[in-house]
């Protein structure tokens, strides 16, 4: 949520700031701004409501070649999206960009209101004024003023600060909101997400919570807020340019849907041994004894990550007896007085590795002495660094706000974790082998399903563009898949889509069926297929407008549309059906003419509660 960039070096700062903000725009896109400072301390502040293109329009009239600057793309928390509320915020001679939330801003503002003329409704301007009060017109070093101010702050922040009075340096700090420093030649770059640095440098320092850095074009000095020096580790940025570009697709979402054969292959690389029917996960770092002793799994996530956990739990229960699996929504669980039994392990699921509620759960669970394992995509993210062990899903950057390729890989990564437990518990190889075989075959099956069905789904989607309500239905493993399908549709096409377990229909939702609604039913072949078919008939008997997604080739009920998947997969069919749901949401949104990658009101990576 929100994106920060900063530059100090020998090149034109505005160029990097704008290109960096464009890379981070998926994190927040309701307003944006940059400030640059000339060698003699003249600031150029440009801010605009709306997307970065609005900022660019203003830039042409304010072009300069200043060598230092900071920028921000915003997702509003305090104060509506407007130019006044856009960052950077100014107080005296300092400018500040900020991600996160200053929780005690009201108390701080009450103290500052007599010395600072507040122009916005943001908590960020309060922090700017606070820093300025300690800066005292440059009488104290900027870095000291920042540290003194941050010691009074409650909440979360990733910040970058520059001053007209010290136009060769920048101060950055983090607490609960990521900040990366790119180490270049005669230039130092700053971003809240390493993707903004790709193509500029491969070397980065990831700040830890409670650290502050004073940076110039060729120096980076990291300290704790208590002034203890930190010897910061320079790490390699693994992302490449192709991974953050659309690569010929109209939208990141379609690219990310289509690259699932490759992204899942990356998840599996070196972890699946089909010949010996085993999986190997190094990251969790649990001994065979520890794995054997696990009796309970808690899976924590939000949104799509939660659905991934739910789907994985159905599988893990099927092949690992003597284990209970509880899947929880992070924003709820963090405040519950939940008892976690002995011999539990918690799986913390997050694509971004920065989701505030998931991170809070991780910290609560750790306090209870429970081992935590991350199922994370973003390398070096906060969750990845705070868990006891973990399995990266390695799907590469996911830029579209709607999560797609991460879901598929999260499910499989968790199933593989379940399989490692089952192996340690000596579950018969004949029980585990079908899972392992299918996991290995999935990337190719995904490729086939996407290729065979893309055009069919596009045509079907075009018929439902005028509907505002949808019901997704499924049983057993198809139910979490239906939930994920509904989330995708509602998130990007603004259709009021909800999922129900088929068995729940008669307990209420059946009353909804009328001409305002269409229904999407997921019908994998298997023990519950006939029951699901009966449920479809119940909807048809009420004149429901039904689309069925199935792998049963002989399915012949008179529904409005059928997507028949041809596949050898038997166990993980709901994952293949979810590809159809992803495509359906994509094509519906394109047909409706909405912004596919940046749906209204949302942002990638929810770093505030
Ligand atoms: O980065 P995370 O996986 O922790 O994000 C969790 C949710 O915010 C995320 O999955 C969200 O629901 C997506 N926009 C859904 O497409």
mmCIF file of N, CA, C and O in Angstrom, residues 457-552:
data_model
loop_
_atom_site.group_PDB
_atom_site.id
_atom_site.type_symbol
_atom_site.label_atom_id
_atom_site.label_comp_id
_atom_site.label_asym_id
_atom_site.label_seq_id
_atom_site.Cartn_x
_atom_site.Cartn_y
_atom_site.Cartn_z
ATOM 1 N N UNK A 457 -13.654 -19.237 -22.820
ATOM 2 C CA UNK A 457 -14.043 -18.460 -21.636
ATOM 3 C C UNK A 457 -14.319 -17.009 -22.029
ATOM 4 O O UNK A 457 -15.268 -16.386 -21.532
ATOM 5 N N UNK A 458 -13.516 -16.489 -22.943
ATOM 6 C CA UNK A 458 -13.723 -15.105 -23.390
ATOM 7 C C UNK A 458 -15.138 -14.951 -23.980
ATOM 8 O O UNK A 458 -15.863 -13.987 -23.678
ATOM 9 N N UNK A 459 -15.531 -15.906 -24.805
ATOM 10 C CA UNK A 459 -16.860 -15.836 -25.420
ATOM 11 C C UNK A 459 -17.949 -15.939 -24.355
ATOM 12 O O UNK A 459 -18.925 -15.171 -24.365
ATOM 13 N N UNK A 460 -17.777 -16.864 -23.428
ATOM 14 C CA UNK A 460 -18.806 -17.027 -22.381
ATOM 15 C C UNK A 460 -18.890 -15.752 -21.548
ATOM 16 O O UNK A 460 -19.982 -15.248 -21.265
ATOM 17 N N UNK A 461 -17.733 -15.211 -21.184
ATOM 18 C CA UNK A 461 -17.734 -14.012 -20.326
ATOM 19 C C UNK A 461 -18.505 -12.873 -20.995
ATOM 20 O O UNK A 461 -19.229 -12.121 -20.321
ATOM 21 N N UNK A 462 -18.377 -12.776 -22.303
ATOM 22 C CA UNK A 462 -19.036 -11.660 -23.002
ATOM 23 C C UNK A 462 -20.560 -11.717 -22.845
ATOM 24 O O UNK A 462 -21.245 -10.710 -22.975
ATOM 25 N N UNK A 463 -21.091 -12.906 -22.538
ATOM 26 C CA UNK A 463 -22.553 -13.035 -22.406
ATOM 27 C C UNK A 463 -23.071 -12.586 -21.040
ATOM 28 O O UNK A 463 -24.268 -12.470 -20.833
ATOM 29 N N UNK A 464 -22.155 -12.434 -20.079
ATOM 30 C CA UNK A 464 -22.609 -12.134 -18.708
ATOM 31 C C UNK A 464 -22.180 -10.741 -18.235
ATOM 32 O O UNK A 464 -22.256 -10.441 -17.044
ATOM 33 N N UNK A 465 -21.777 -9.927 -19.181
ATOM 34 C CA UNK A 465 -21.222 -8.613 -18.833
ATOM 35 C C UNK A 465 -22.237 -7.719 -18.115
ATOM 36 O O UNK A 465 -21.869 -6.877 -17.290
ATOM 37 N N UNK A 466 -23.525 -7.916 -18.406
ATOM 38 C CA UNK A 466 -24.512 -6.997 -17.819
ATOM 39 C C UNK A 466 -25.031 -7.439 -16.452
ATOM 40 O O UNK A 466 -25.857 -6.768 -15.847
ATOM 41 N N UNK A 467 -24.553 -8.561 -15.984
ATOM 42 C CA UNK A 467 -24.996 -9.016 -14.647
ATOM 43 C C UNK A 467 -24.205 -8.311 -13.544
ATOM 44 O O UNK A 467 -23.006 -8.097 -13.693
ATOM 45 N N UNK A 468 -24.905 -8.020 -12.443
ATOM 46 C CA UNK A 468 -24.203 -7.430 -11.287
ATOM 47 C C UNK A 468 -24.063 -8.416 -10.133
ATOM 48 O O UNK A 468 -23.470 -8.090 -9.105
ATOM 49 N N UNK A 469 -24.658 -9.598 -10.259
ATOM 50 C CA UNK A 469 -24.637 -10.565 -9.155
ATOM 51 C C UNK A 469 -24.243 -11.948 -9.659
ATOM 52 O O UNK A 469 -24.747 -12.387 -10.698
ATOM 53 N N UNK A 470 -23.406 -12.609 -8.897
ATOM 54 C CA UNK A 470 -23.001 -13.968 -9.284
ATOM 55 C C UNK A 470 -22.855 -14.840 -8.047
ATOM 56 O O UNK A 470 -22.497 -14.358 -6.963
ATOM 57 N N UNK A 471 -23.163 -16.119 -8.236
ATOM 58 C CA UNK A 471 -22.979 -17.092 -7.148
ATOM 59 C C UNK A 471 -22.027 -18.172 -7.648
ATOM 60 O O UNK A 471 -22.237 -18.735 -8.721
ATOM 61 N N UNK A 472 -20.993 -18.438 -6.882
ATOM 62 C CA UNK A 472 -20.067 -19.526 -7.203
ATOM 63 C C UNK A 472 -20.367 -20.688 -6.274
ATOM 64 O O UNK A 472 -20.605 -20.490 -5.089
ATOM 65 N N UNK A 473 -20.326 -21.891 -6.832
ATOM 66 C CA UNK A 473 -20.701 -23.069 -6.039
ATOM 67 C C UNK A 473 -19.696 -24.199 -6.201
ATOM 68 O O UNK A 473 -19.169 -24.411 -7.296
ATOM 69 N N UNK A 474 -19.482 -24.912 -5.124
ATOM 70 C CA UNK A 474 -18.593 -26.074 -5.201
ATOM 71 C C UNK A 474 -18.725 -26.900 -3.941
ATOM 72 O O UNK A 474 -19.252 -26.434 -2.925
ATOM 73 N N UNK A 475 -18.267 -28.127 -4.037
ATOM 74 C CA UNK A 475 -18.240 -29.026 -2.867
ATOM 75 C C UNK A 475 -16.816 -29.481 -2.622
ATOM 76 O O UNK A 475 -16.025 -29.555 -3.558
ATOM 77 N N UNK A 476 -16.528 -29.838 -1.397
ATOM 78 C CA UNK A 476 -15.214 -30.398 -1.079
ATOM 79 C C UNK A 476 -14.129 -29.463 -1.608
ATOM 80 O O UNK A 476 -14.222 -28.246 -1.425
ATOM 81 N N UNK A 477 -13.096 -29.988 -2.278
ATOM 82 C CA UNK A 477 -11.988 -29.114 -2.714
ATOM 83 C C UNK A 477 -12.443 -28.056 -3.726
ATOM 84 O O UNK A 477 -11.745 -27.063 -3.939
ATOM 85 N N UNK A 478 -13.569 -28.277 -4.363
ATOM 86 C CA UNK A 478 -14.057 -27.266 -5.317
ATOM 87 C C UNK A 478 -14.653 -26.056 -4.593
ATOM 88 O O UNK A 478 -14.830 -24.997 -5.198
ATOM 89 N N UNK A 479 -14.949 -26.198 -3.300
ATOM 90 C CA UNK A 479 -15.546 -25.071 -2.576
ATOM 91 C C UNK A 479 -14.541 -23.933 -2.349
ATOM 92 O O UNK A 479 -14.817 -22.779 -2.720
ATOM 93 N N UNK A 480 -13.340 -24.218 -1.788
ATOM 94 C CA UNK A 480 -12.372 -23.106 -1.695
ATOM 95 C C UNK A 480 -12.028 -22.516 -3.058
ATOM 96 O O UNK A 480 -11.790 -21.317 -3.174
ATOM 97 N N UNK A 481 -12.030 -23.375 -4.070
ATOM 98 C CA UNK A 481 -11.741 -22.880 -5.418
ATOM 99 C C UNK A 481 -12.860 -21.937 -5.873
ATOM 100 O O UNK A 481 -12.608 -20.892 -6.499
ATOM 101 N N UNK A 482 -14.103 -22.274 -5.539
ATOM 102 C CA UNK A 482 -15.240 -21.394 -5.859
ATOM 103 C C UNK A 482 -15.107 -20.065 -5.110
ATOM 104 O O UNK A 482 -15.389 -18.987 -5.644
ATOM 105 N N UNK A 483 -14.655 -20.135 -3.849
ATOM 106 C CA UNK A 483 -14.476 -18.895 -3.070
ATOM 107 C C UNK A 483 -13.447 -17.990 -3.741
ATOM 108 O O UNK A 483 -13.610 -16.776 -3.836
ATOM 109 N N UNK A 484 -12.377 -18.601 -4.206
ATOM 110 C CA UNK A 484 -11.328 -17.819 -4.852
ATOM 111 C C UNK A 484 -11.848 -17.232 -6.181
ATOM 112 O O UNK A 484 -11.558 -16.075 -6.505
ATOM 113 N N UNK A 485 -12.636 -18.014 -6.907
ATOM 114 C CA UNK A 485 -13.215 -17.511 -8.165
ATOM 115 C C UNK A 485 -14.095 -16.300 -7.922
ATOM 116 O O UNK A 485 -14.039 -15.303 -8.651
ATOM 117 N N UNK A 486 -14.912 -16.377 -6.869
ATOM 118 C CA UNK A 486 -15.825 -15.263 -6.560
ATOM 119 C C UNK A 486 -15.041 -14.012 -6.166
ATOM 120 O O UNK A 486 -15.371 -12.895 -6.567
ATOM 121 N N UNK A 487 -13.983 -14.219 -5.383
ATOM 122 C CA UNK A 487 -13.165 -13.064 -4.976
ATOM 123 C C UNK A 487 -12.568 -12.379 -6.202
ATOM 124 O O UNK A 487 -12.564 -11.151 -6.314
ATOM 125 N N UNK A 488 -12.072 -13.186 -7.138
ATOM 126 C CA UNK A 488 -11.445 -12.607 -8.329
ATOM 127 C C UNK A 488 -12.452 -11.776 -9.101
ATOM 128 O O UNK A 488 -12.174 -10.658 -9.495
ATOM 129 N N UNK A 489 -13.656 -12.329 -9.294
ATOM 130 C CA UNK A 489 -14.647 -11.590 -10.091
ATOM 131 C C UNK A 489 -15.051 -10.298 -9.394
ATOM 132 O O UNK A 489 -15.105 -9.235 -10.003
ATOM 133 N N UNK A 490 -15.318 -10.385 -8.079
ATOM 134 C CA UNK A 490 -15.803 -9.178 -7.390
ATOM 135 C C UNK A 490 -14.718 -8.112 -7.342
ATOM 136 O O UNK A 490 -14.971 -6.931 -7.499
ATOM 137 N N UNK A 491 -13.490 -8.550 -7.173
ATOM 138 C CA UNK A 491 -12.373 -7.622 -6.976
ATOM 139 C C UNK A 491 -12.087 -6.765 -8.204
ATOM 140 O O UNK A 491 -11.786 -5.577 -8.078
ATOM 141 N N UNK A 492 -12.186 -7.363 -9.389
ATOM 142 C CA UNK A 492 -11.794 -6.573 -10.562
ATOM 143 C C UNK A 492 -12.964 -6.158 -11.447
ATOM 144 O O UNK A 492 -12.855 -5.187 -12.168
ATOM 145 N N UNK A 493 -14.087 -6.890 -11.371
ATOM 146 C CA UNK A 493 -15.182 -6.494 -12.266
ATOM 147 C C UNK A 493 -16.351 -5.902 -11.474
ATOM 148 O O UNK A 493 -17.369 -5.547 -12.055
ATOM 149 N N UNK A 494 -16.191 -5.823 -10.152
ATOM 150 C CA UNK A 494 -17.171 -5.182 -9.264
ATOM 151 C C UNK A 494 -18.542 -5.874 -9.315
ATOM 152 O O UNK A 494 -19.563 -5.269 -9.017
ATOM 153 N N UNK A 495 -18.549 -7.124 -9.741
ATOM 154 C CA UNK A 495 -19.773 -7.925 -9.669
ATOM 155 C C UNK A 495 -19.879 -8.434 -8.234
ATOM 156 O O UNK A 495 -18.884 -8.863 -7.640
ATOM 157 N N UNK A 496 -21.067 -8.365 -7.692
ATOM 158 C CA UNK A 496 -21.301 -8.842 -6.333
ATOM 159 C C UNK A 496 -21.296 -10.379 -6.365
ATOM 160 O O UNK A 496 -22.336 -11.008 -6.507
ATOM 161 N N UNK A 497 -20.117 -10.955 -6.270
ATOM 162 C CA UNK A 497 -19.971 -12.405 -6.429
ATOM 163 C C UNK A 497 -19.649 -13.045 -5.084
ATOM 164 O O UNK A 497 -18.747 -12.598 -4.378
ATOM 165 N N UNK A 498 -20.401 -14.076 -4.742
ATOM 166 C CA UNK A 498 -20.150 -14.786 -3.483
ATOM 167 C C UNK A 498 -20.167 -16.282 -3.716
ATOM 168 O O UNK A 498 -20.842 -16.760 -4.618
ATOM 169 N N UNK A 499 -19.424 -16.993 -2.890
ATOM 170 C CA UNK A 499 -19.343 -18.444 -3.064
ATOM 171 C C UNK A 499 -20.059 -19.151 -1.926
ATOM 172 O O UNK A 499 -20.042 -18.683 -0.777
ATOM 173 N N UNK A 500 -20.674 -20.268 -2.257
ATOM 174 C CA UNK A 500 -21.329 -21.100 -1.243
ATOM 175 C C UNK A 500 -20.939 -22.543 -1.465
ATOM 176 O O UNK A 500 -20.738 -22.976 -2.605
ATOM 177 N N UNK A 501 -20.864 -23.274 -0.357
ATOM 178 C CA UNK A 501 -20.733 -24.726 -0.479
ATOM 179 C C UNK A 501 -22.072 -25.215 -1.025
ATOM 180 O O UNK A 501 -23.132 -24.775 -0.555
ATOM 181 N N UNK A 502 -22.019 -26.094 -2.010
ATOM 182 C CA UNK A 502 -23.259 -26.568 -2.638
ATOM 183 C C UNK A 502 -24.282 -27.000 -1.594
ATOM 184 O O UNK A 502 -25.473 -26.722 -1.710
ATOM 185 N N UNK A 503 -23.802 -27.681 -0.575
ATOM 186 C CA UNK A 503 -24.701 -28.218 0.443
ATOM 187 C C UNK A 503 -25.417 -27.131 1.229
ATOM 188 O O UNK A 503 -26.425 -27.404 1.900
ATOM 189 N N UNK A 504 -24.922 -25.926 1.160
ATOM 190 C CA UNK A 504 -25.532 -24.822 1.901
ATOM 191 C C UNK A 504 -26.667 -24.156 1.125
ATOM 192 O O UNK A 504 -27.421 -23.360 1.686
ATOM 193 N N UNK A 505 -26.757 -24.485 -0.166
ATOM 194 C CA UNK A 505 -27.741 -23.791 -1.009
ATOM 195 C C UNK A 505 -29.132 -23.730 -0.399
ATOM 196 O O UNK A 505 -29.731 -22.669 -0.278
ATOM 197 N N UNK A 506 -29.591 -24.912 0.019
ATOM 198 C CA UNK A 506 -30.974 -24.999 0.516
ATOM 199 C C UNK A 506 -31.130 -24.333 1.873
ATOM 200 O O UNK A 506 -32.235 -24.172 2.363
ATOM 201 N N UNK A 507 -30.007 -23.979 2.486
ATOM 202 C CA UNK A 507 -30.085 -23.334 3.803
ATOM 203 C C UNK A 507 -30.164 -21.820 3.673
ATOM 204 O O UNK A 507 -29.940 -21.102 4.650
ATOM 205 N N UNK A 508 -30.427 -21.322 2.497
ATOM 206 C CA UNK A 508 -30.586 -19.869 2.339
ATOM 207 C C UNK A 508 -30.320 -19.327 0.955
ATOM 208 O O UNK A 508 -31.210 -18.760 0.315
ATOM 209 N N UNK A 509 -29.102 -19.520 0.429
ATOM 210 C CA UNK A 509 -28.753 -18.826 -0.813
ATOM 211 C C UNK A 509 -29.652 -19.167 -2.011
ATOM 212 O O UNK A 509 -29.772 -18.350 -2.929
ATOM 213 N N UNK A 510 -30.291 -20.340 -1.996
ATOM 214 C CA UNK A 510 -31.162 -20.714 -3.121
ATOM 215 C C UNK A 510 -32.243 -19.653 -3.359
ATOM 216 O O UNK A 510 -32.711 -19.451 -4.483
ATOM 217 N N UNK A 511 -32.597 -18.945 -2.291
ATOM 218 C CA UNK A 511 -33.623 -17.897 -2.397
ATOM 219 C C UNK A 511 -33.191 -16.767 -3.317
ATOM 220 O O UNK A 511 -34.019 -16.005 -3.818
ATOM 221 N N UNK A 512 -31.896 -16.655 -3.536
ATOM 222 C CA UNK A 512 -31.398 -15.553 -4.372
ATOM 223 C C UNK A 512 -31.617 -15.785 -5.857
ATOM 224 O O UNK A 512 -31.617 -14.842 -6.644
ATOM 225 N N UNK A 513 -31.746 -17.064 -6.238
ATOM 226 C CA UNK A 513 -31.713 -17.395 -7.671
ATOM 227 C C UNK A 513 -32.866 -16.719 -8.418
ATOM 228 O O UNK A 513 -34.038 -17.005 -8.181
ATOM 229 N N UNK A 514 -32.539 -15.790 -9.278
ATOM 230 C CA UNK A 514 -33.505 -15.154 -10.167
ATOM 231 C C UNK A 514 -32.735 -14.535 -11.341
ATOM 232 O O UNK A 514 -31.544 -14.778 -11.484
ATOM 233 N N UNK A 515 -33.405 -13.734 -12.142
ATOM 234 C CA UNK A 515 -32.760 -13.239 -13.366
ATOM 235 C C UNK A 515 -31.671 -12.207 -13.122
ATOM 236 O O UNK A 515 -30.972 -11.825 -14.060
ATOM 237 N N UNK A 516 -31.531 -11.732 -11.890
ATOM 238 C CA UNK A 516 -30.443 -10.777 -11.619
ATOM 239 C C UNK A 516 -29.108 -11.497 -11.432
ATOM 240 O O UNK A 516 -28.056 -10.885 -11.493
ATOM 241 N N UNK A 517 -29.197 -12.789 -11.161
ATOM 242 C CA UNK A 517 -27.996 -13.563 -10.817
ATOM 243 C C UNK A 517 -27.606 -14.536 -11.930
ATOM 244 O O UNK A 517 -28.471 -15.049 -12.636
ATOM 245 N N UNK A 518 -26.303 -14.813 -12.041
ATOM 246 C CA UNK A 518 -25.897 -16.034 -12.749
ATOM 247 C C UNK A 518 -25.064 -16.860 -11.782
ATOM 248 O O UNK A 518 -24.560 -16.353 -10.773
ATOM 249 N N UNK A 519 -24.968 -18.153 -12.065
ATOM 250 C CA UNK A 519 -24.285 -19.065 -11.155
ATOM 251 C C UNK A 519 -23.137 -19.755 -11.886
ATOM 252 O O UNK A 519 -23.280 -20.127 -13.053
ATOM 253 N N UNK A 520 -22.028 -19.896 -11.202
ATOM 254 C CA UNK A 520 -20.904 -20.671 -11.756
ATOM 255 C C UNK A 520 -20.665 -21.860 -10.838
ATOM 256 O O UNK A 520 -20.380 -21.688 -9.651
ATOM 257 N N UNK A 521 -20.844 -23.061 -11.393
ATOM 258 C CA UNK A 521 -20.683 -24.270 -10.572
ATOM 259 C C UNK A 521 -19.416 -25.006 -10.978
ATOM 260 O O UNK A 521 -19.160 -25.214 -12.154
ATOM 261 N N UNK A 522 -18.636 -25.382 -9.968
ATOM 262 C CA UNK A 522 -17.409 -26.159 -10.207
ATOM 263 C C UNK A 522 -17.717 -27.614 -9.893
ATOM 264 O O UNK A 522 -18.033 -27.958 -8.747
ATOM 265 N N UNK A 523 -17.614 -28.461 -10.914
ATOM 266 C CA UNK A 523 -18.031 -29.862 -10.755
ATOM 267 C C UNK A 523 -16.909 -30.844 -11.103
ATOM 268 O O UNK A 523 -16.911 -31.440 -12.184
ATOM 269 N N UNK A 524 -15.953 -31.034 -10.221
ATOM 270 C CA UNK A 524 -14.930 -32.033 -10.538
ATOM 271 C C UNK A 524 -15.499 -33.442 -10.417
ATOM 272 O O UNK A 524 -16.347 -33.692 -9.551
ATOM 273 N N UNK A 525 -15.023 -34.335 -11.279
ATOM 274 C CA UNK A 525 -15.434 -35.735 -11.126
ATOM 275 C C UNK A 525 -14.897 -36.259 -9.808
ATOM 276 O O UNK A 525 -13.858 -35.796 -9.330
ATOM 277 N N UNK A 526 -15.582 -37.204 -9.212
ATOM 278 C CA UNK A 526 -15.120 -37.727 -7.932
ATOM 279 C C UNK A 526 -16.307 -38.166 -7.116
ATOM 280 O O UNK A 526 -17.451 -38.129 -7.592
ATOM 281 N N UNK A 527 -16.079 -38.559 -5.864
ATOM 282 C CA UNK A 527 -17.146 -39.154 -5.056
ATOM 283 C C UNK A 527 -18.362 -38.248 -4.871
ATOM 284 O O UNK A 527 -19.483 -38.731 -4.705
ATOM 285 N N UNK A 528 -18.174 -36.929 -4.916
ATOM 286 C CA UNK A 528 -19.309 -36.043 -4.649
ATOM 287 C C UNK A 528 -19.921 -35.458 -5.930
ATOM 288 O O UNK A 528 -20.771 -34.580 -5.873
ATOM 289 N N UNK A 529 -19.456 -35.977 -7.077
ATOM 290 C CA UNK A 529 -19.916 -35.423 -8.354
ATOM 291 C C UNK A 529 -21.439 -35.498 -8.495
ATOM 292 O O UNK A 529 -22.108 -34.513 -8.812
ATOM 293 N N UNK A 530 -22.006 -36.696 -8.248
ATOM 294 C CA UNK A 530 -23.456 -36.867 -8.441
ATOM 295 C C UNK A 530 -24.245 -35.934 -7.542
ATOM 296 O O UNK A 530 -25.275 -35.387 -7.924
ATOM 297 N N UNK A 531 -23.763 -35.762 -6.318
ATOM 298 C CA UNK A 531 -24.463 -34.863 -5.382
ATOM 299 C C UNK A 531 -24.425 -33.434 -5.923
ATOM 300 O O UNK A 531 -25.419 -32.702 -5.873
ATOM 301 N N UNK A 532 -23.292 -33.036 -6.463
ATOM 302 C CA UNK A 532 -23.178 -31.686 -7.010
ATOM 303 C C UNK A 532 -24.094 -31.522 -8.221
ATOM 304 O O UNK A 532 -24.709 -30.473 -8.412
ATOM 305 N N UNK A 533 -24.198 -32.595 -9.033
ATOM 306 C CA UNK A 533 -25.098 -32.541 -10.193
ATOM 307 C C UNK A 533 -26.539 -32.323 -9.715
ATOM 308 O O UNK A 533 -27.292 -31.529 -10.290
ATOM 309 N N UNK A 534 -26.929 -32.999 -8.639
ATOM 310 C CA UNK A 534 -28.294 -32.783 -8.101
ATOM 311 C C UNK A 534 -28.470 -31.331 -7.689
ATOM 312 O O UNK A 534 -29.529 -30.728 -7.904
ATOM 313 N N UNK A 535 -27.440 -30.761 -7.085
ATOM 314 C CA UNK A 535 -27.515 -29.360 -6.684
ATOM 315 C C UNK A 535 -27.680 -28.449 -7.906
ATOM 316 O O UNK A 535 -28.419 -27.466 -7.864
ATOM 317 N N UNK A 536 -26.977 -28.800 -8.984
ATOM 318 C CA UNK A 536 -27.120 -27.998 -10.215
ATOM 319 C C UNK A 536 -28.570 -28.060 -10.675
ATOM 320 O O UNK A 536 -29.172 -27.045 -11.060
ATOM 321 N N UNK A 537 -29.133 -29.256 -10.590
ATOM 322 C CA UNK A 537 -30.526 -29.397 -11.038
ATOM 323 C C UNK A 537 -31.474 -28.543 -10.202
ATOM 324 O O UNK A 537 -32.435 -27.972 -10.714
ATOM 325 N N UNK A 538 -31.169 -28.444 -8.916
ATOM 326 C CA UNK A 538 -32.015 -27.598 -8.055
ATOM 327 C C UNK A 538 -31.988 -26.149 -8.522
ATOM 328 O O UNK A 538 -32.995 -25.451 -8.481
ATOM 329 N N UNK A 539 -30.840 -25.710 -8.964
ATOM 330 C CA UNK A 539 -30.732 -24.325 -9.446
ATOM 331 C C UNK A 539 -31.445 -24.189 -10.790
ATOM 332 O O UNK A 539 -32.187 -23.219 -11.026
ATOM 333 N N UNK A 540 -31.252 -25.196 -11.652
ATOM 334 C CA UNK A 540 -31.909 -25.143 -12.958
ATOM 335 C C UNK A 540 -33.433 -25.132 -12.804
ATOM 336 O O UNK A 540 -34.145 -24.458 -13.559
ATOM 337 N N UNK A 541 -33.935 -25.885 -11.821
ATOM 338 C CA UNK A 541 -35.382 -25.944 -11.590
ATOM 339 C C UNK A 541 -35.936 -24.566 -11.206
ATOM 340 O O UNK A 541 -37.147 -24.326 -11.276
ATOM 341 N N UNK A 542 -35.056 -23.678 -10.754
ATOM 342 C CA UNK A 542 -35.493 -22.303 -10.406
ATOM 343 C C UNK A 542 -35.078 -21.326 -11.506
ATOM 344 O O UNK A 542 -34.886 -20.137 -11.263
ATOM 345 N N UNK A 543 -34.884 -21.848 -12.724
ATOM 346 C CA UNK A 543 -34.501 -21.031 -13.890
ATOM 347 C C UNK A 543 -33.194 -20.286 -13.696
ATOM 348 O O UNK A 543 -33.029 -19.148 -14.171
ATOM 349 N N UNK A 544 -32.267 -20.879 -12.977
ATOM 350 C CA UNK A 544 -30.952 -20.253 -12.779
ATOM 351 C C UNK A 544 -30.183 -20.132 -14.088
ATOM 352 O O UNK A 544 -30.351 -20.946 -14.997
ATOM 353 N N UNK A 545 -29.354 -19.121 -14.165
ATOM 354 C CA UNK A 545 -28.503 -18.912 -15.351
ATOM 355 C C UNK A 545 -27.130 -19.497 -15.029
ATOM 356 O O UNK A 545 -26.278 -18.839 -14.456
ATOM 357 N N UNK A 546 -26.965 -20.744 -15.408
ATOM 358 C CA UNK A 546 -25.844 -21.509 -14.858
ATOM 359 C C UNK A 546 -24.719 -21.732 -15.869
ATOM 360 O O UNK A 546 -24.957 -22.096 -17.012
ATOM 361 N N UNK A 547 -23.486 -21.504 -15.383
ATOM 362 C CA UNK A 547 -22.289 -21.907 -16.141
ATOM 363 C C UNK A 547 -21.650 -23.040 -15.335
ATOM 364 O O UNK A 547 -21.476 -22.901 -14.121
ATOM 365 N N UNK A 548 -21.324 -24.128 -15.999
ATOM 366 C CA UNK A 548 -20.673 -25.234 -15.282
ATOM 367 C C UNK A 548 -19.233 -25.390 -15.783
ATOM 368 O O UNK A 548 -18.978 -25.323 -16.986
ATOM 369 N N UNK A 549 -18.333 -25.556 -14.839
ATOM 370 C CA UNK A 549 -16.945 -25.889 -15.185
ATOM 371 C C UNK A 549 -16.717 -27.308 -14.679
ATOM 372 O O UNK A 549 -16.879 -27.582 -13.487
ATOM 373 N N UNK A 550 -16.385 -28.217 -15.577
ATOM 374 C CA UNK A 550 -16.254 -29.623 -15.162
ATOM 375 C C UNK A 550 -15.203 -30.352 -15.993
ATOM 376 O O UNK A 550 -14.872 -29.916 -17.100
ATOM 377 N N UNK A 551 -14.712 -31.450 -15.437
ATOM 378 C CA UNK A 551 -13.837 -32.322 -16.215
ATOM 379 C C UNK A 551 -14.599 -33.580 -16.649
ATOM 380 O O UNK A 551 -14.026 -34.486 -17.240
ATOM 381 N N UNK A 552 -15.916 -33.629 -16.332
ATOM 382 C CA UNK A 552 -16.727 -34.789 -16.722
ATOM 383 C C UNK A 552 -17.185 -34.585 -18.168
ATOM 384 O O UNK A 552 -18.024 -33.721 -18.443
#
